[in-house]
Amino acid sequence: MKRRTITAALAAGAALAALPAWAQDTIKVGVIAPFSGPFADYGKQMQGGIKAWMASHGDRIAGRKIEVIYKDTTGPSPDIAKRLAQELVVRDKVDFLAGFGLTPEALAVAPLAQQAKKPMIVMNAATSVITTKSDYIARVSMTLPQVSAPMGDWAVKNKVNRVVTLVADYGPGIDAEKAFSERLQKNGGKVVEAIRVPLRNPEFAPFIQRIKDARPDAVFVFVPAGEQSIAFMKGYRERGLQDAGIRVIATGDLTDDHVLPTMGDATLGVITTFHYSAAHKSPANDAFLKSFAAANPGGGRPNFMAVAAYDGMNAIYQVSQKLGGRIDGDKAMAVLKGLRLDSPRGPLTIDPATRDVVQTVYVRKVENVGGQPYNVEFDQFANQKDPGK
Ligand code: PHB
């Protein structure tokens, strides 16, 4: 949509809303994510995390009711995401935009958040540049450079020197490839081949053969969480990479907690760097897991997107509390800058300068715990910013 059309629609919406948004008796949160299609799990995980937060913290804050409106992008669909965001702002008069599983959808909505001065809480989309696209964006998830660069340290320290990279060919994949490769090479390692696979319906077999032919110590992988990790690990096992002694190192998207139990034994021993594991040991994580299970019967194991959504709601509650229930975009951003959250992943802060998340990145290994595979944390890099910022 053209900028002028957005402005006209926003003006019409403002005229309809005779009262300022805060005079409504509810605080509205519009959640934009895929709830159907190949990335349906992203929306469901976020919804699960939001339900878990609200089940344990109530649905009222500062005397007002919190109402969450879910919108399905069916994505990756930047155009649909933009249209839904416009509807949420103009028709539903939301106080917050939230969700955003996929980078292209977050990027499509950023100009609208800027123009409408709506705080936009990114609960997953993890390409570094996103937070620079609007002053009203705060990210509570991660960035791919943040979780990938530490793997470049871990690898060389552990004699993984010759590496093939394999990433999804779009923002987060390109970010992961760059951050990992730069850190690996700085430490004296070598990228022997860099492979990019399409975001939509990748056919992994020919790429996996190329990895095998290159005979590296390991393959470094970023693919978006979910079905693609299952497909990659299946090819890895079937094409004999494991037998050839080629290890898998990856961001935790590959072994995301929700799909890990269905991925089979080939994942055992896979090393990943990431900000959240369901196996994280802390009272905050125990409370989260309990609340997620109670609020989402049959919902399986929560993953990092559920956690980011839970934390995003925490942020929204804190902002609402501090502003006495009267949400103003600029005032909300002032509260979000520097905000500290006691997350199930460990403590995190929102960098006041970049509005991006600063957190611990853990090194984990897939191990059998009580008959189930888990990402078991065994080392950590504290206070990681997005390294590009
Ligand atoms: C993204 O599109 O930014 C994205 C999607 C899935 C992930 C990570 C990042 O696992």
mmCIF file of C-alpha atoms and ligand atoms in Angstrom:
data_model
loop_
_atom_site.group_PDB
_atom_site.id
_atom_site.type_symbol
_atom_site.label_atom_id
_atom_site.label_comp_id
_atom_site.label_asym_id
_atom_site.label_seq_id
_atom_site.Cartn_x
_atom_site.Cartn_y
_atom_site.Cartn_z
ATOM 1 C CA MET A 1 0.000 0.000 0.000
ATOM 2 C CA LYS A 2 1.189 3.505 -0.820
ATOM 3 C CA ARG A 3 2.156 5.821 2.012
ATOM 4 C CA ARG A 4 -0.610 8.296 1.066
ATOM 5 C CA THR A 5 -3.268 5.568 1.265
ATOM 6 C CA ILE A 6 -2.034 4.559 4.693
ATOM 7 C CA THR A 7 -2.192 8.181 5.842
ATOM 8 C CA ALA A 8 -5.744 8.570 4.514
ATOM 9 C CA ALA A 9 -6.867 5.370 6.180
ATOM 10 C CA LEU A 10 -5.248 6.357 9.457
ATOM 11 C CA ALA A 11 -6.885 9.774 9.325
ATOM 12 C CA ALA A 12 -10.286 8.176 8.697
ATOM 13 C CA GLY A 13 -9.698 5.849 11.622
ATOM 14 C CA ALA A 14 -8.716 8.732 13.862
ATOM 15 C CA ALA A 15 -11.865 10.634 12.899
ATOM 16 C CA LEU A 16 -14.020 7.620 13.693
ATOM 17 C CA ALA A 17 -12.375 7.267 17.051
ATOM 18 C CA ALA A 18 -13.884 10.270 18.751
ATOM 19 C CA LEU A 19 -12.164 9.226 21.955
ATOM 20 C CA PRO A 20 -8.418 8.749 22.337
ATOM 21 C CA ALA A 21 -7.354 5.114 22.387
ATOM 22 C CA TRP A 22 -6.771 5.157 26.160
ATOM 23 C CA ALA A 23 -10.342 6.166 26.855
ATOM 24 C CA GLN A 24 -11.479 2.728 25.705
ATOM 25 C CA ASP A 25 -11.875 0.461 28.691
ATOM 26 C CA THR A 26 -9.588 -2.175 27.240
ATOM 27 C CA ILE A 27 -5.925 -2.233 26.271
ATOM 28 C CA LYS A 28 -5.792 -3.945 22.908
ATOM 29 C CA VAL A 29 -2.899 -6.005 21.614
ATOM 30 C CA GLY A 30 -2.974 -7.006 17.935
ATOM 31 C CA VAL A 31 -0.929 -10.131 17.276
ATOM 32 C CA ILE A 32 0.167 -10.677 13.668
ATOM 33 C CA ALA A 33 1.673 -14.085 12.847
ATOM 34 C CA PRO A 34 1.141 -17.135 10.656
ATOM 35 C CA PHE A 35 -1.525 -19.389 12.200
ATOM 36 C CA SER A 36 -1.994 -21.512 9.058
ATOM 37 C CA GLY A 37 0.266 -22.646 6.225
ATOM 38 C CA PRO A 38 3.832 -23.939 6.529
ATOM 39 C CA PHE A 39 4.681 -21.683 9.500
ATOM 40 C CA ALA A 40 1.410 -22.167 11.421
ATOM 41 C CA ASP A 41 3.354 -23.397 14.423
ATOM 42 C CA TYR A 42 4.836 -19.912 14.913
ATOM 43 C CA GLY A 43 1.451 -18.345 15.600
ATOM 44 C CA LYS A 44 0.402 -21.255 17.777
ATOM 45 C CA GLN A 45 3.557 -21.083 19.868
ATOM 46 C CA MET A 46 3.141 -17.345 20.353
ATOM 47 C CA GLN A 47 -0.518 -17.735 21.260
ATOM 48 C CA GLY A 48 0.487 -20.476 23.707
ATOM 49 C CA GLY A 49 3.037 -18.178 25.356
ATOM 50 C CA ILE A 50 0.539 -15.315 25.573
ATOM 51 C CA LYS A 51 -2.089 -17.601 27.116
ATOM 52 C CA ALA A 52 0.490 -18.885 29.598
ATOM 53 C CA TRP A 53 1.334 -15.314 30.655
ATOM 54 C CA MET A 54 -2.300 -14.283 31.012
ATOM 55 C CA ALA A 55 -3.275 -17.461 32.836
ATOM 56 C CA SER A 56 -0.685 -16.746 35.518
ATOM 57 C CA HIS A 57 -0.848 -12.911 35.606
ATOM 58 C CA GLY A 58 -4.512 -12.199 34.949
ATOM 59 C CA ASP A 59 -6.146 -10.226 32.153
ATOM 60 C CA ARG A 60 -6.332 -6.851 33.910
ATOM 61 C CA ILE A 61 -3.630 -4.304 34.454
ATOM 62 C CA ALA A 62 -3.853 -0.734 35.766
ATOM 63 C CA GLY A 63 -7.611 -1.151 36.066
ATOM 64 C CA ARG A 64 -8.058 -2.090 32.430
ATOM 65 C CA LYS A 65 -8.762 -5.337 30.656
ATOM 66 C CA ILE A 66 -6.180 -6.701 28.232
ATOM 67 C CA GLU A 67 -7.719 -7.879 24.971
ATOM 68 C CA VAL A 68 -5.600 -9.814 22.470
ATOM 69 C CA ILE A 69 -6.690 -9.917 18.822
ATOM 70 C CA TYR A 70 -5.009 -12.587 16.682
ATOM 71 C CA LYS A 71 -4.537 -12.141 12.926
ATOM 72 C CA ASP A 72 -3.335 -14.895 10.593
ATOM 73 C CA THR A 73 -0.895 -13.899 7.838
ATOM 74 C CA THR A 74 -0.868 -17.481 6.373
ATOM 75 C CA GLY A 75 2.723 -16.420 5.644
ATOM 76 C CA PRO A 76 5.352 -15.659 4.734
ATOM 77 C CA SER A 77 3.052 -12.918 3.339
ATOM 78 C CA PRO A 78 4.330 -9.361 3.823
ATOM 79 C CA ASP A 79 1.355 -7.844 1.954
ATOM 80 C CA ILE A 80 -1.185 -9.618 4.142
ATOM 81 C CA ALA A 81 0.756 -8.677 7.275
ATOM 82 C CA LYS A 82 0.663 -5.020 6.243
ATOM 83 C CA ARG A 83 -3.071 -5.095 5.526
ATOM 84 C CA LEU A 84 -3.799 -6.810 8.848
ATOM 85 C CA ALA A 85 -1.691 -4.276 10.726
ATOM 86 C CA GLN A 86 -3.612 -1.471 9.087
ATOM 87 C CA GLU A 87 -6.940 -3.048 10.063
ATOM 88 C CA LEU A 88 -5.730 -3.479 13.623
ATOM 89 C CA VAL A 89 -4.653 0.149 13.884
ATOM 90 C CA VAL A 90 -7.550 1.775 12.066
ATOM 91 C CA ARG A 91 -10.524 -0.428 12.863
ATOM 92 C CA ASP A 92 -9.630 -2.188 16.089
ATOM 93 C CA LYS A 93 -7.601 0.748 17.433
ATOM 94 C CA VAL A 94 -5.042 -1.461 19.072
ATOM 95 C CA ASP A 95 -2.580 -0.008 21.560
ATOM 96 C CA PHE A 96 0.212 -2.453 20.680
ATOM 97 C CA LEU A 97 1.196 -4.413 17.601
ATOM 98 C CA ALA A 98 2.883 -7.704 18.472
ATOM 99 C CA GLY A 99 3.826 -11.148 17.127
ATOM 100 C CA PHE A 100 5.884 -11.224 13.904
ATOM 101 C CA GLY A 101 7.235 -14.702 13.317
ATOM 102 C CA LEU A 102 8.894 -13.999 9.992
ATOM 103 C CA THR A 103 11.274 -11.225 9.001
ATOM 104 C CA PRO A 104 9.524 -10.190 5.755
ATOM 105 C CA GLU A 105 6.273 -9.651 7.680
ATOM 106 C CA ALA A 106 7.939 -7.563 10.392
ATOM 107 C CA LEU A 107 9.663 -5.421 7.760
ATOM 108 C CA ALA A 108 6.356 -4.873 5.954
ATOM 109 C CA VAL A 109 4.648 -3.561 9.089
ATOM 110 C CA ALA A 110 7.503 -1.350 10.393
ATOM 111 C CA PRO A 111 6.570 1.764 8.322
ATOM 112 C CA LEU A 112 3.004 1.569 9.637
ATOM 113 C CA ALA A 113 4.185 1.331 13.254
ATOM 114 C CA GLN A 114 6.335 4.393 12.603
ATOM 115 C CA GLN A 115 3.536 6.400 11.061
ATOM 116 C CA ALA A 116 0.864 5.391 13.581
ATOM 117 C CA LYS A 117 3.323 5.630 16.524
ATOM 118 C CA LYS A 118 2.289 2.163 17.686
ATOM 119 C CA PRO A 119 4.687 0.194 19.851
ATOM 120 C CA MET A 120 5.555 -2.951 17.876
ATOM 121 C CA ILE A 121 6.765 -5.832 20.026
ATOM 122 C CA VAL A 122 8.725 -8.322 17.906
ATOM 123 C CA MET A 123 8.288 -11.802 19.381
ATOM 124 C CA ASN A 124 10.454 -13.662 16.896
ATOM 125 C CA ALA A 125 11.543 -12.107 13.575
ATOM 126 C CA ALA A 126 15.300 -12.047 13.999
ATOM 127 C CA THR A 127 17.083 -10.288 11.151
ATOM 128 C CA SER A 128 19.361 -7.679 12.659
ATOM 129 C CA VAL A 129 18.082 -4.714 10.651
ATOM 130 C CA ILE A 130 14.425 -4.937 11.775
ATOM 131 C CA THR A 131 14.731 -2.674 14.822
ATOM 132 C CA THR A 132 16.276 0.085 12.690
ATOM 133 C CA LYS A 133 13.137 0.285 10.534
ATOM 134 C CA SER A 134 10.976 2.083 13.102
ATOM 135 C CA ASP A 135 11.556 3.952 16.347
ATOM 136 C CA TYR A 136 8.512 2.117 17.724
ATOM 137 C CA ILE A 137 9.944 -1.405 17.482
ATOM 138 C CA ALA A 138 11.264 -3.262 20.523
ATOM 139 C CA ARG A 139 12.502 -6.837 20.104
ATOM 140 C CA VAL A 140 12.180 -9.398 22.901
ATOM 141 C CA SER A 141 13.318 -12.469 20.919
ATOM 142 C CA MET A 142 16.885 -12.615 19.546
ATOM 143 C CA THR A 143 18.895 -11.678 16.491
ATOM 144 C CA LEU A 144 20.606 -14.218 14.267
ATOM 145 C CA PRO A 145 24.028 -12.506 14.530
ATOM 146 C CA GLN A 146 23.647 -12.533 18.330
ATOM 147 C CA VAL A 147 23.203 -16.310 18.492
ATOM 148 C CA SER A 148 25.485 -17.211 15.528
ATOM 149 C CA ALA A 149 28.688 -15.304 16.325
ATOM 150 C CA PRO A 150 29.356 -17.228 19.588
ATOM 151 C CA MET A 151 29.328 -20.462 17.577
ATOM 152 C CA GLY A 152 32.346 -19.127 15.652
ATOM 153 C CA ASP A 153 34.192 -19.038 18.989
ATOM 154 C CA TRP A 154 32.978 -22.382 20.221
ATOM 155 C CA ALA A 155 33.814 -24.165 16.953
ATOM 156 C CA VAL A 156 37.484 -23.205 16.696
ATOM 157 C CA LYS A 157 38.034 -23.774 20.428
ATOM 158 C CA ASN A 158 36.717 -27.288 19.906
ATOM 159 C CA LYS A 159 38.797 -28.101 16.834
ATOM 160 C CA VAL A 160 35.993 -27.566 14.354
ATOM 161 C CA ASN A 161 38.025 -25.600 11.815
ATOM 162 C CA ARG A 162 36.788 -26.409 8.309
ATOM 163 C CA VAL A 163 33.097 -25.641 7.999
ATOM 164 C CA VAL A 164 30.432 -25.599 5.296
ATOM 165 C CA THR A 165 27.623 -23.145 6.024
ATOM 166 C CA LEU A 166 24.040 -23.873 5.002
ATOM 167 C CA VAL A 167 21.445 -21.163 5.560
ATOM 168 C CA ALA A 168 17.954 -20.215 4.396
ATOM 169 C CA ASP A 169 18.371 -17.621 1.667
ATOM 170 C CA TYR A 170 16.716 -14.590 3.279
ATOM 171 C CA GLY A 171 17.457 -12.012 5.979
ATOM 172 C CA PRO A 172 18.049 -14.173 9.053
ATOM 173 C CA GLY A 173 19.992 -16.812 7.104
ATOM 174 C CA ILE A 174 22.265 -14.268 5.493
ATOM 175 C CA ASP A 175 22.806 -12.626 8.897
ATOM 176 C CA ALA A 176 23.648 -15.999 10.457
ATOM 177 C CA GLU A 177 26.082 -16.913 7.680
ATOM 178 C CA LYS A 178 27.899 -13.580 7.949
ATOM 179 C CA ALA A 179 28.159 -13.419 11.743
ATOM 180 C CA PHE A 180 29.259 -17.047 12.126
ATOM 181 C CA SER A 181 31.754 -16.939 9.215
ATOM 182 C CA GLU A 182 33.364 -13.690 10.338
ATOM 183 C CA ARG A 183 33.867 -14.957 13.877
ATOM 184 C CA LEU A 184 35.119 -18.369 12.699
ATOM 185 C CA GLN A 185 37.640 -16.806 10.322
ATOM 186 C CA LYS A 186 38.781 -14.283 12.920
ATOM 187 C CA ASN A 187 39.634 -17.284 15.108
ATOM 188 C CA GLY A 188 41.593 -18.964 12.306
ATOM 189 C CA GLY A 189 38.871 -21.302 10.999
ATOM 190 C CA LYS A 190 37.837 -21.611 7.371
ATOM 191 C CA VAL A 191 34.514 -21.644 5.536
ATOM 192 C CA VAL A 192 35.075 -24.155 2.745
ATOM 193 C CA GLU A 193 31.694 -23.641 1.082
ATOM 194 C CA ALA A 194 28.685 -21.367 1.694
ATOM 195 C CA ILE A 195 25.317 -22.799 0.643
ATOM 196 C CA ARG A 196 22.023 -20.889 0.618
ATOM 197 C CA VAL A 197 18.730 -22.746 0.265
ATOM 198 C CA PRO A 198 15.357 -21.229 -0.689
ATOM 199 C CA LEU A 199 12.992 -20.223 2.123
ATOM 200 C CA ARG A 200 10.020 -21.908 0.491
ATOM 201 C CA ASN A 201 9.951 -25.706 0.128
ATOM 202 C CA PRO A 202 13.681 -26.346 0.065
ATOM 203 C CA GLU A 203 14.836 -29.680 -1.378
ATOM 204 C CA PHE A 204 17.804 -30.488 0.826
ATOM 205 C CA ALA A 205 19.162 -33.636 -0.878
ATOM 206 C CA PRO A 206 21.460 -31.988 -3.478
ATOM 207 C CA PHE A 207 22.799 -29.514 -0.911
ATOM 208 C CA ILE A 208 23.525 -32.282 1.546
ATOM 209 C CA GLN A 209 25.477 -34.130 -1.138
ATOM 210 C CA ARG A 210 27.579 -30.991 -1.674
ATOM 211 C CA ILE A 211 28.344 -30.875 2.038
ATOM 212 C CA LYS A 212 29.435 -34.496 1.966
ATOM 213 C CA ASP A 213 31.695 -33.904 -1.036
ATOM 214 C CA ALA A 214 33.383 -30.925 0.679
ATOM 215 C CA ARG A 215 34.446 -33.159 3.634
ATOM 216 C CA PRO A 216 34.327 -30.434 6.305
ATOM 217 C CA ASP A 217 34.686 -30.959 10.057
ATOM 218 C CA ALA A 218 31.131 -29.678 10.439
ATOM 219 C CA VAL A 219 28.202 -28.025 8.735
ATOM 220 C CA PHE A 220 26.862 -24.833 10.347
ATOM 221 C CA VAL A 221 23.107 -24.574 9.813
ATOM 222 C CA PHE A 222 20.404 -21.942 10.089
ATOM 223 C CA VAL A 223 16.985 -22.906 8.810
ATOM 224 C CA PRO A 224 13.757 -21.425 10.190
ATOM 225 C CA ALA A 225 12.423 -23.529 13.046
ATOM 226 C CA GLY A 226 9.973 -26.302 12.244
ATOM 227 C CA GLU A 227 9.486 -28.558 9.240
ATOM 228 C CA GLN A 228 12.754 -27.567 7.587
ATOM 229 C CA SER A 229 14.832 -28.752 10.510
ATOM 230 C CA ILE A 230 13.121 -32.125 10.316
ATOM 231 C CA ALA A 231 13.835 -32.324 6.562
ATOM 232 C CA PHE A 232 17.471 -31.292 7.000
ATOM 233 C CA MET A 233 18.207 -33.782 9.779
ATOM 234 C CA LYS A 234 16.507 -36.562 7.813
ATOM 235 C CA GLY A 235 18.764 -35.867 4.804
ATOM 236 C CA TYR A 236 21.816 -35.588 7.051
ATOM 237 C CA ARG A 237 21.171 -39.051 8.428
ATOM 238 C CA GLU A 238 20.075 -40.713 5.189
ATOM 239 C CA ARG A 239 22.950 -39.372 3.076
ATOM 240 C CA GLY A 240 25.530 -40.666 5.541
ATOM 241 C CA LEU A 241 26.998 -37.364 6.755
ATOM 242 C CA GLN A 242 26.883 -38.613 10.299
ATOM 243 C CA ASP A 243 28.722 -41.790 9.298
ATOM 244 C CA ALA A 244 31.295 -39.675 7.424
ATOM 245 C CA GLY A 245 32.087 -37.906 10.718
ATOM 246 C CA ILE A 246 30.687 -34.530 9.622
ATOM 247 C CA ARG A 247 29.186 -32.828 12.662
ATOM 248 C CA VAL A 248 26.206 -30.497 12.797
ATOM 249 C CA ILE A 249 26.578 -27.158 14.564
ATOM 250 C CA ALA A 250 23.674 -24.739 14.354
ATOM 251 C CA THR A 251 21.608 -22.012 15.884
ATOM 252 C CA GLY A 252 18.949 -23.442 18.167
ATOM 253 C CA ASP A 253 16.306 -22.932 15.482
ATOM 254 C CA LEU A 254 17.395 -26.337 14.136
ATOM 255 C CA THR A 255 16.644 -28.202 17.351
ATOM 256 C CA ASP A 256 13.722 -26.079 18.508
ATOM 257 C CA ASP A 257 12.062 -27.562 21.542
ATOM 258 C CA HIS A 258 8.688 -28.037 19.925
ATOM 259 C CA VAL A 259 9.851 -30.287 17.065
ATOM 260 C CA LEU A 260 12.904 -31.852 18.740
ATOM 261 C CA PRO A 261 10.982 -34.818 20.211
ATOM 262 C CA THR A 262 9.858 -35.804 16.668
ATOM 263 C CA MET A 263 13.293 -35.497 15.047
ATOM 264 C CA GLY A 264 14.787 -38.861 15.956
ATOM 265 C CA ASP A 265 18.182 -39.961 17.176
ATOM 266 C CA ALA A 266 20.254 -38.120 14.536
ATOM 267 C CA THR A 267 19.917 -34.976 16.638
ATOM 268 C CA LEU A 268 21.682 -36.524 19.645
ATOM 269 C CA GLY A 269 25.006 -34.722 20.064
ATOM 270 C CA VAL A 270 24.085 -31.737 17.872
ATOM 271 C CA ILE A 271 25.636 -28.553 19.303
ATOM 272 C CA THR A 272 23.702 -25.315 19.078
ATOM 273 C CA THR A 273 24.005 -21.768 20.370
ATOM 274 C CA PHE A 274 20.732 -20.105 21.438
ATOM 275 C CA HIS A 275 18.955 -18.025 24.019
ATOM 276 C CA TYR A 276 16.306 -20.504 25.224
ATOM 277 C CA SER A 277 16.062 -24.172 26.061
ATOM 278 C CA ALA A 278 13.065 -25.818 27.700
ATOM 279 C CA ALA A 279 15.710 -27.605 29.810
ATOM 280 C CA HIS A 280 16.946 -24.282 31.278
ATOM 281 C CA LYS A 281 17.118 -24.620 35.021
ATOM 282 C CA SER A 282 15.565 -21.683 36.864
ATOM 283 C CA PRO A 283 12.474 -20.933 38.943
ATOM 284 C CA ALA A 284 11.233 -18.583 36.179
ATOM 285 C CA ASN A 285 11.443 -21.401 33.613
ATOM 286 C CA ASP A 286 9.753 -23.889 35.944
ATOM 287 C CA ALA A 287 6.874 -21.429 36.399
ATOM 288 C CA PHE A 288 6.655 -20.834 32.645
ATOM 289 C CA LEU A 289 6.612 -24.538 31.751
ATOM 290 C CA LYS A 290 3.931 -25.196 34.334
ATOM 291 C CA SER A 291 1.794 -22.327 33.182
ATOM 292 C CA PHE A 292 2.237 -23.207 29.481
ATOM 293 C CA ALA A 293 1.181 -26.817 30.086
ATOM 294 C CA ALA A 294 -1.879 -25.763 32.089
ATOM 295 C CA ALA A 295 -2.972 -23.099 29.589
ATOM 296 C CA ASN A 296 -2.327 -25.241 26.486
ATOM 297 C CA PRO A 297 -3.551 -28.800 27.015
ATOM 298 C CA GLY A 298 -2.041 -31.043 24.314
ATOM 299 C CA GLY A 299 0.150 -28.154 23.144
ATOM 300 C CA GLY A 300 3.411 -30.073 23.425
ATOM 301 C CA ARG A 301 6.667 -28.493 24.513
ATOM 302 C CA PRO A 302 6.971 -24.699 24.282
ATOM 303 C CA ASN A 303 9.809 -23.293 22.220
ATOM 304 C CA PHE A 304 11.645 -19.966 21.997
ATOM 305 C CA MET A 305 8.731 -18.289 20.241
ATOM 306 C CA ALA A 306 6.376 -19.156 23.099
ATOM 307 C CA VAL A 307 8.923 -17.730 25.527
ATOM 308 C CA ALA A 308 9.377 -14.513 23.548
ATOM 309 C CA ALA A 309 5.594 -14.074 23.426
ATOM 310 C CA TYR A 310 5.370 -14.658 27.190
ATOM 311 C CA ASP A 311 8.128 -12.082 27.710
ATOM 312 C CA GLY A 312 6.505 -9.715 25.224
ATOM 313 C CA MET A 313 3.318 -9.820 27.298
ATOM 314 C CA ASN A 314 5.383 -9.177 30.407
ATOM 315 C CA ALA A 315 6.767 -6.069 28.678
ATOM 316 C CA ILE A 316 3.278 -4.956 27.619
ATOM 317 C CA TYR A 317 1.980 -5.398 31.199
ATOM 318 C CA GLN A 318 4.905 -3.421 32.612
ATOM 319 C CA VAL A 319 4.404 -0.599 30.136
ATOM 320 C CA SER A 320 0.657 -0.539 30.836
ATOM 321 C CA GLN A 321 1.264 -0.483 34.578
ATOM 322 C CA LYS A 322 3.821 2.323 34.376
ATOM 323 C CA LEU A 323 1.577 4.424 32.144
ATOM 324 C CA GLY A 324 -1.452 3.906 34.386
ATOM 325 C CA GLY A 325 -3.316 2.164 31.571
ATOM 326 C CA ARG A 326 -3.065 5.143 29.174
ATOM 327 C CA ILE A 327 -0.954 3.929 26.283
ATOM 328 C CA ASP A 328 0.891 6.576 24.323
ATOM 329 C CA GLY A 329 3.413 5.414 21.694
ATOM 330 C CA ASP A 330 6.279 7.650 22.717
ATOM 331 C CA LYS A 331 5.775 7.114 26.433
ATOM 332 C CA ALA A 332 5.533 3.364 25.881
ATOM 333 C CA MET A 333 8.849 3.359 24.042
ATOM 334 C CA ALA A 334 10.462 5.333 26.862
ATOM 335 C CA VAL A 335 9.432 2.561 29.281
ATOM 336 C CA LEU A 336 10.569 -0.202 26.920
ATOM 337 C CA LYS A 337 14.052 1.328 26.520
ATOM 338 C CA GLY A 338 16.206 -0.234 29.209
ATOM 339 C CA LEU A 339 13.423 -2.517 30.460
ATOM 340 C CA ARG A 340 14.676 -5.600 32.302
ATOM 341 C CA LEU A 341 12.724 -8.854 32.236
ATOM 342 C CA ASP A 342 13.215 -11.924 34.395
ATOM 343 C CA SER A 343 12.618 -14.297 31.490
ATOM 344 C CA PRO A 344 12.341 -18.106 31.541
ATOM 345 C CA ARG A 345 15.563 -18.006 29.447
ATOM 346 C CA GLY A 346 17.387 -15.930 32.101
ATOM 347 C CA PRO A 347 17.432 -12.150 32.573
ATOM 348 C CA LEU A 348 17.237 -9.924 29.517
ATOM 349 C CA THR A 349 17.282 -6.196 28.897
ATOM 350 C CA ILE A 350 16.094 -4.032 26.038
ATOM 351 C CA ASP A 351 19.077 -1.959 24.934
ATOM 352 C CA PRO A 352 17.964 1.677 25.301
ATOM 353 C CA ALA A 353 20.027 2.706 22.267
ATOM 354 C CA THR A 354 18.848 0.047 19.798
ATOM 355 C CA ARG A 355 15.623 -1.305 21.372
ATOM 356 C CA ASP A 356 17.068 -4.745 20.731
ATOM 357 C CA VAL A 357 17.422 -7.581 23.221
ATOM 358 C CA VAL A 358 20.611 -8.114 25.259
ATOM 359 C CA GLN A 359 20.851 -11.579 26.784
ATOM 360 C CA THR A 360 22.896 -14.690 27.527
ATOM 361 C CA VAL A 361 23.586 -17.035 24.617
ATOM 362 C CA TYR A 362 23.992 -20.638 25.778
ATOM 363 C CA VAL A 363 25.928 -23.480 24.188
ATOM 364 C CA ARG A 364 23.802 -26.618 24.276
ATOM 365 C CA LYS A 365 24.036 -30.256 23.265
ATOM 366 C CA VAL A 366 21.098 -32.491 22.405
ATOM 367 C CA GLU A 367 20.973 -35.226 25.016
ATOM 368 C CA ASN A 368 18.506 -37.773 26.213
ATOM 369 C CA VAL A 369 16.962 -36.611 29.478
ATOM 370 C CA GLY A 370 14.558 -39.120 30.999
ATOM 371 C CA GLY A 371 13.923 -40.712 27.590
ATOM 372 C CA GLN A 372 13.307 -37.405 25.774
ATOM 373 C CA PRO A 373 15.772 -35.316 23.742
ATOM 374 C CA TYR A 374 16.537 -31.901 25.214
ATOM 375 C CA ASN A 375 18.949 -29.058 24.448
ATOM 376 C CA VAL A 376 21.134 -29.318 27.543
ATOM 377 C CA GLU A 377 23.023 -26.093 28.279
ATOM 378 C CA PHE A 378 26.701 -26.554 29.169
ATOM 379 C CA ASP A 379 28.399 -23.212 28.491
ATOM 380 C CA GLN A 380 27.383 -19.598 28.010
ATOM 381 C CA PHE A 381 28.240 -16.208 26.582
ATOM 382 C CA ALA A 382 26.790 -13.553 28.893
ATOM 383 C CA ASN A 383 25.469 -10.133 27.914
ATOM 384 C CA GLN A 384 25.350 -10.613 24.176
ATOM 385 C CA LYS A 385 24.191 -7.645 22.106
ATOM 386 C CA ASP A 386 23.401 -7.873 18.438
ATOM 387 C CA PRO A 387 27.029 -7.705 17.242
ATOM 388 C CA GLY A 388 26.206 -5.526 14.246
ATOM 389 C CA LYS A 389 24.964 -2.680 16.470
HETATM 390 C C1 PHB B 1 12.686 -14.889 10.775
HETATM 391 O O1 PHB B 1 12.034 -14.925 9.713
HETATM 392 O O2 PHB B 1 13.184 -13.839 11.203
HETATM 393 C C2 PHB B 1 12.922 -16.163 11.522
HETATM 394 C C3 PHB B 1 12.089 -17.261 11.312
HETATM 395 C C4 PHB B 1 12.330 -18.452 11.995
HETATM 396 C C5 PHB B 1 13.378 -18.544 12.885
HETATM 397 C C6 PHB B 1 14.197 -17.452 13.120
HETATM 398 C C7 PHB B 1 13.976 -16.265 12.426
HETATM 399 O O3 PHB B 1 13.603 -19.717 13.510
#
